[in-house]
Amino acid sequence: MSSRRDAVHDTLRQSEGFRSAQDVYAEMRQTGAKIGLTTVYRALQALADHGKVDVLRNDDGESVYRACATGEHHHHLVCRRCGHTVEVAGPDVERWAETVGAEHGFTEVTHTVEVFGTCSSCSTPVGAG
Amino acid sequence: MSSRRDAVHDTLRQSEGFRSAQDVYAEMRQTGAKIGLTTVYRALQALADHGKVDVLRNDDGESVYRACATGEHHHHLVCRRCGHTVEVAGPDVERWAETVGAEHGFTEVTHTVEVFGTCSSCSTPVGAG
DNA sequence: CCGGGAAATGAAAATGGTTGTCAAAATCGC
DNA sequence: GCGATTTTGACAACCATTTTCATTTCCCGG
């Protein structure tokens, strides 16, 4: 078994936003952990493979990971500024995806939905223009 | 003469699915076009920048492009097997995204939605299994 | 405790898509 | 025709990710 994998998982849990493999690696080294980049990548992939963490691609095409509160299917509302992430459920969206797929004769329909915005803490305080 | 950018755009229009920059480059060379990889990338970026083509990332993290019928905001229903793509509108999803964002105090909400599935032509004809 | 082997680890090289560099060619204006 | 500007394209540079391969660790049996 890999205690390294747990270490990676634990590091991810300390962050509330999505982190890249490189980020996780850098952070672990900062905390004094002895671990290689390769192992971080492998741990992250294994974790994602087991549904322990969620993965998505940022605008740069990098894979970013996050230890989510639930293994259930859900989506994310991510702040563009601070990376703060909220897990959201969207039954309507699930239904919509299924419906759209069915209308066009598609089966085994899956979907990716991510919502980005600026959270209240990061919103520019309007009033002074 | 028309610029290489038009040639790239035209090549993209011949395909009904999303194509990577490398794909477009390879195809153009096959048709005898004299063009460099760099130019294809630049043309694609410029086209995407002007809203002439849509861009998204495939599972490998590559950027893939498609010349869409409309410049309006829309989503895609893509076949995993043949790449056949259907443009779909989802007013409900737009609303949902806005609502979810608002509920959590997020502003300037945007979203990415892609639906994948197997189209009727590619569905395995069950019966003898 | 000791030895063998499979799995895990990690440093470095390889891979591959994408971007940057820079000189040559095409284009435009005069 | 000439020079300035833009476009082009071969190639190097980048950088995240993967692969390679030797070493280390851990488990199991003796």
XYZ file of C-alpha atoms (C1' of nucleotides) in Angstrom:
318
model
C 0.000 0.000 0.000
C 1.009 3.548 -0.507
C 1.163 5.905 2.403
C 2.279 8.409 -0.191
C -1.112 8.225 -1.768
C -2.711 9.081 1.535
C -0.313 11.948 1.924
C -1.316 13.299 -1.465
C -4.967 12.856 -0.650
C -4.452 14.635 2.623
C -2.675 17.544 0.984
C -5.542 17.900 -1.423
C -8.006 17.985 1.414
C -6.255 20.985 2.903
C -7.153 23.030 -0.141
C -10.676 24.024 -0.946
C -10.030 24.711 -4.613
C -8.734 22.690 -7.509
C -5.000 22.121 -7.534
C -2.681 20.944 -10.272
C -0.329 18.023 -9.819
C 2.570 20.447 -9.857
C 0.909 22.532 -7.155
C 0.400 19.524 -4.942
C 3.972 18.433 -5.489
C 5.348 21.886 -4.649
C 3.215 22.153 -1.547
C 4.201 18.745 -0.273
C 7.863 19.554 -0.690
C 7.335 22.786 1.211
C 5.901 20.905 4.148
C 9.011 18.774 4.137
C 7.480 15.686 2.585
C 9.882 13.501 0.677
C 8.058 12.592 -2.474
C 8.721 12.622 -6.184
C 6.777 14.305 -8.913
C 6.105 10.959 -10.543
C 4.546 9.596 -7.402
C 2.305 12.618 -7.050
C 1.055 12.112 -10.584
C 0.475 8.415 -9.975
C -1.263 9.010 -6.671
C -3.506 11.630 -8.190
C -4.436 9.360 -11.079
C -5.119 6.459 -8.758
C -7.207 8.650 -6.485
C -9.184 9.978 -9.421
C -9.532 6.466 -10.760
C -11.093 5.367 -7.510
C -13.410 8.345 -7.432
C -11.694 9.753 -4.353
C -10.987 13.040 -6.067
C -12.510 14.993 -8.916
C -10.549 16.002 -11.974
C -11.072 18.629 -14.584
C -9.018 20.675 -16.987
C -8.276 24.314 -16.442
C -7.983 26.821 -19.270
C -4.343 25.957 -19.747
C -5.191 22.344 -20.411
C -3.680 21.208 -17.131
C -5.386 18.576 -15.030
C -6.523 19.924 -11.705
C -7.729 17.863 -8.777
C -9.907 18.334 -5.744
C -10.871 16.143 -2.813
C -14.632 16.475 -2.797
C -17.021 15.959 0.075
C -19.038 13.380 -1.764
C -18.515 10.649 -4.276
C -21.889 11.408 -5.755
C -22.161 13.026 -9.136
C -22.017 16.772 -8.801
C -20.703 19.883 -10.456
C -18.594 22.832 -9.416
C -19.018 26.521 -9.043
C -15.528 27.960 -9.123
C -14.381 31.485 -8.380
C -12.103 32.804 -11.084
C -10.257 35.004 -8.608
C -9.591 32.990 -5.498
C -10.391 29.505 -6.716
C -12.971 29.035 -3.991
C -15.112 26.091 -5.020
C -18.667 25.145 -4.143
C -20.080 21.755 -4.950
C -23.478 22.003 -6.535
C -26.075 19.480 -7.546
C -28.111 20.094 -10.660
C -30.878 17.555 -11.144
C -32.358 19.755 -13.846
C -29.118 19.702 -15.756
C -28.838 15.941 -15.477
C -32.311 15.613 -16.901
C -31.597 18.146 -19.606
C -28.504 16.288 -20.743
C -30.395 13.021 -20.879
C -33.254 14.605 -22.767
C -31.066 16.334 -25.295
C -29.155 13.131 -25.903
C -32.320 11.100 -26.280
C -33.837 13.600 -28.692
C -30.928 13.048 -31.022
C -30.816 9.286 -30.595
C -27.734 9.284 -28.399
C -27.241 6.656 -25.727
C -24.853 6.302 -22.809
C -25.043 10.031 -22.339
C -22.599 11.687 -19.978
C -21.838 15.332 -19.517
C -19.392 17.814 -18.107
C -20.644 20.983 -16.516
C -18.550 23.570 -14.778
C -19.650 26.994 -13.702
C -17.235 29.861 -13.234
C -17.795 33.243 -11.701
C -16.580 35.770 -9.187
C -17.527 35.022 -5.600
C -18.934 37.681 -3.294
C -15.629 38.072 -1.460
C -13.857 38.805 -4.696
C -16.507 40.988 -6.279
C -15.395 44.560 -6.712
C -17.364 46.662 -4.206
C -19.544 48.693 -6.516
C -20.629 52.214 -5.613
C -17.636 54.348 -6.480
C -17.556 53.338 -10.110
C -5.384 35.588 -52.672
C -7.150 34.487 -49.555
C -5.023 34.133 -46.517
C -4.039 30.836 -45.017
C -6.515 31.599 -42.321
C -9.359 31.199 -44.773
C -7.876 27.936 -45.930
C -7.796 26.693 -42.359
C -11.340 27.842 -41.784
C -12.432 26.096 -44.940
C -10.746 22.861 -43.959
C -12.530 22.963 -40.641
C -15.862 23.432 -42.367
C -15.365 20.187 -44.243
C -15.440 18.286 -40.980
C -18.537 17.987 -38.896
C -16.758 17.058 -35.713
C -14.112 18.712 -33.588
C -10.602 18.561 -34.976
C -7.264 19.203 -33.338
C -4.753 21.653 -34.762
C -2.541 18.723 -35.660
C -5.419 17.057 -37.489
C -6.149 20.159 -39.501
C -2.488 20.539 -40.348
C -2.190 16.916 -41.471
C -5.316 17.135 -43.565
C -4.261 20.317 -45.271
C -0.922 18.810 -46.181
C -2.712 15.799 -47.608
C -4.742 18.000 -49.893
C -1.528 19.499 -51.149
C -1.757 22.765 -49.277
C 1.538 24.401 -48.465
C 1.225 25.542 -44.910
C 3.189 25.300 -41.703
C 2.103 23.974 -38.346
C 2.734 27.337 -36.744
C 0.411 29.053 -39.170
C -2.331 26.534 -38.546
C -2.104 27.192 -34.820
C -2.175 30.910 -35.332
C -5.065 30.752 -37.752
C -7.049 28.577 -35.387
C -6.399 30.894 -32.463
C -7.339 33.934 -34.497
C -10.492 32.242 -35.732
C -11.449 31.233 -32.221
C -10.631 34.704 -31.017
C -13.046 36.178 -33.502
C -15.753 33.703 -32.608
C -15.572 32.059 -36.015
C -14.899 28.654 -34.531
C -15.584 26.955 -31.219
C -12.857 25.515 -29.056
C -12.845 22.965 -26.326
C -10.466 20.483 -24.772
C -10.694 16.783 -25.387
C -9.821 14.175 -22.787
C -6.166 14.345 -23.722
C -6.042 18.018 -22.947
C -5.670 18.951 -26.592
C -7.500 21.923 -28.018
C -10.021 20.915 -30.641
C -11.819 23.252 -32.980
C -15.003 23.280 -34.963
C -16.576 25.681 -37.438
C -20.049 26.072 -36.027
C -23.201 27.141 -37.814
C -23.840 29.995 -35.459
C -21.912 32.473 -33.448
C -24.566 32.346 -30.774
C -23.887 30.695 -27.468
C -24.590 27.002 -27.704
C -23.377 23.636 -26.515
C -22.387 20.377 -28.149
C -23.622 16.833 -28.183
C -20.691 14.773 -29.333
C -20.591 11.107 -30.307
C -17.786 9.267 -28.577
C -17.411 6.853 -31.474
C -17.558 8.825 -34.692
C -17.189 12.350 -33.408
C -20.466 13.387 -35.002
C -21.471 16.646 -33.381
C -24.841 18.284 -32.931
C -25.189 21.853 -31.789
C -27.758 22.214 -29.053
C -29.260 25.150 -27.265
C -30.088 24.843 -23.581
C -31.940 27.853 -22.241
C -32.743 25.880 -19.101
C -29.070 25.243 -18.496
C -28.206 28.874 -19.012
C -30.788 29.802 -16.420
C -29.646 27.089 -14.071
C -26.063 28.286 -14.208
C -27.117 31.848 -13.500
C -29.341 30.757 -10.652
C -26.744 28.559 -9.017
C -24.188 31.315 -9.274
C -26.557 33.883 -7.823
C -27.531 31.615 -4.945
C -23.924 31.514 -3.850
C -23.264 35.190 -4.425
C -21.251 34.688 -7.597
C -21.282 37.277 -10.344
C -20.090 37.286 -13.948
C -21.134 33.687 -14.195
C -20.080 31.695 -17.231
C -20.233 27.992 -17.819
C -19.011 25.147 -19.950
C -21.334 22.335 -20.851
C -20.538 19.449 -23.142
C -22.596 16.337 -23.590
C -21.106 13.072 -24.800
C -22.838 9.918 -25.903
C -23.100 7.285 -28.580
C -25.125 8.301 -31.605
C -27.739 6.030 -33.122
C -25.478 5.096 -36.028
C -22.785 3.942 -33.674
C -24.983 2.182 -31.134
C -24.226 -1.527 -31.073
C -27.233 -3.337 -32.552
C -28.328 -5.453 -29.618
C -30.242 -8.711 -30.095
C -27.636 -11.386 -30.659
C -25.603 -10.611 -27.610
C 15.519 -12.614 11.911
C 16.777 -13.618 6.801
C 15.887 -13.988 1.850
C 13.124 -13.535 -2.398
C 10.055 -11.244 -5.190
C 6.427 -8.115 -6.312
C 4.963 -3.483 -5.911
C 6.084 1.274 -5.014
C 9.088 5.014 -5.539
C 11.671 8.673 -7.784
C 15.250 10.873 -10.740
C 15.901 11.687 -15.210
C 14.880 11.111 -20.062
C 11.358 10.904 -23.456
C 7.075 12.510 -25.367
C 4.097 15.622 -27.524
C 1.154 19.537 -28.033
C 1.691 24.379 -28.082
C 4.183 28.749 -28.220
C 8.092 31.823 -29.226
C 11.857 33.298 -32.253
C 13.501 35.198 -36.238
C 14.581 35.500 -41.065
C 12.497 35.186 -45.659
C 8.536 36.080 -48.603
C 4.297 38.284 -49.730
C 1.594 42.458 -49.674
C 0.489 47.271 -49.579
C 1.223 52.039 -50.304
C 3.656 55.549 -52.692
C 10.558 49.613 -58.164
C 11.386 50.372 -53.129
C 10.685 50.303 -48.357
C 7.598 49.382 -44.388
C 4.531 46.158 -42.469
C 2.444 41.798 -42.024
C 2.319 36.937 -42.714
C 4.480 32.805 -42.978
C 7.075 28.718 -41.568
C 11.219 25.942 -39.968
C 12.982 25.069 -35.775
C 13.958 25.690 -30.957
C 12.022 26.328 -26.560
C 8.501 25.174 -23.063
C 6.260 22.623 -19.930
C 2.979 19.278 -18.217
C 2.718 14.529 -18.319
C 4.401 9.796 -19.159
C 7.809 6.289 -19.508
C 11.974 4.078 -18.178
C 14.608 1.689 -15.083
C 17.263 0.949 -11.007
C 16.627 1.151 -6.083
C 13.970 0.731 -1.926
C 10.241 -0.944 0.716
C 7.018 -4.209 2.220
C 4.971 -8.750 2.585
C 5.288 -13.635 2.874
C 7.424 -17.827 3.876
C 11.014 -20.315 6.233
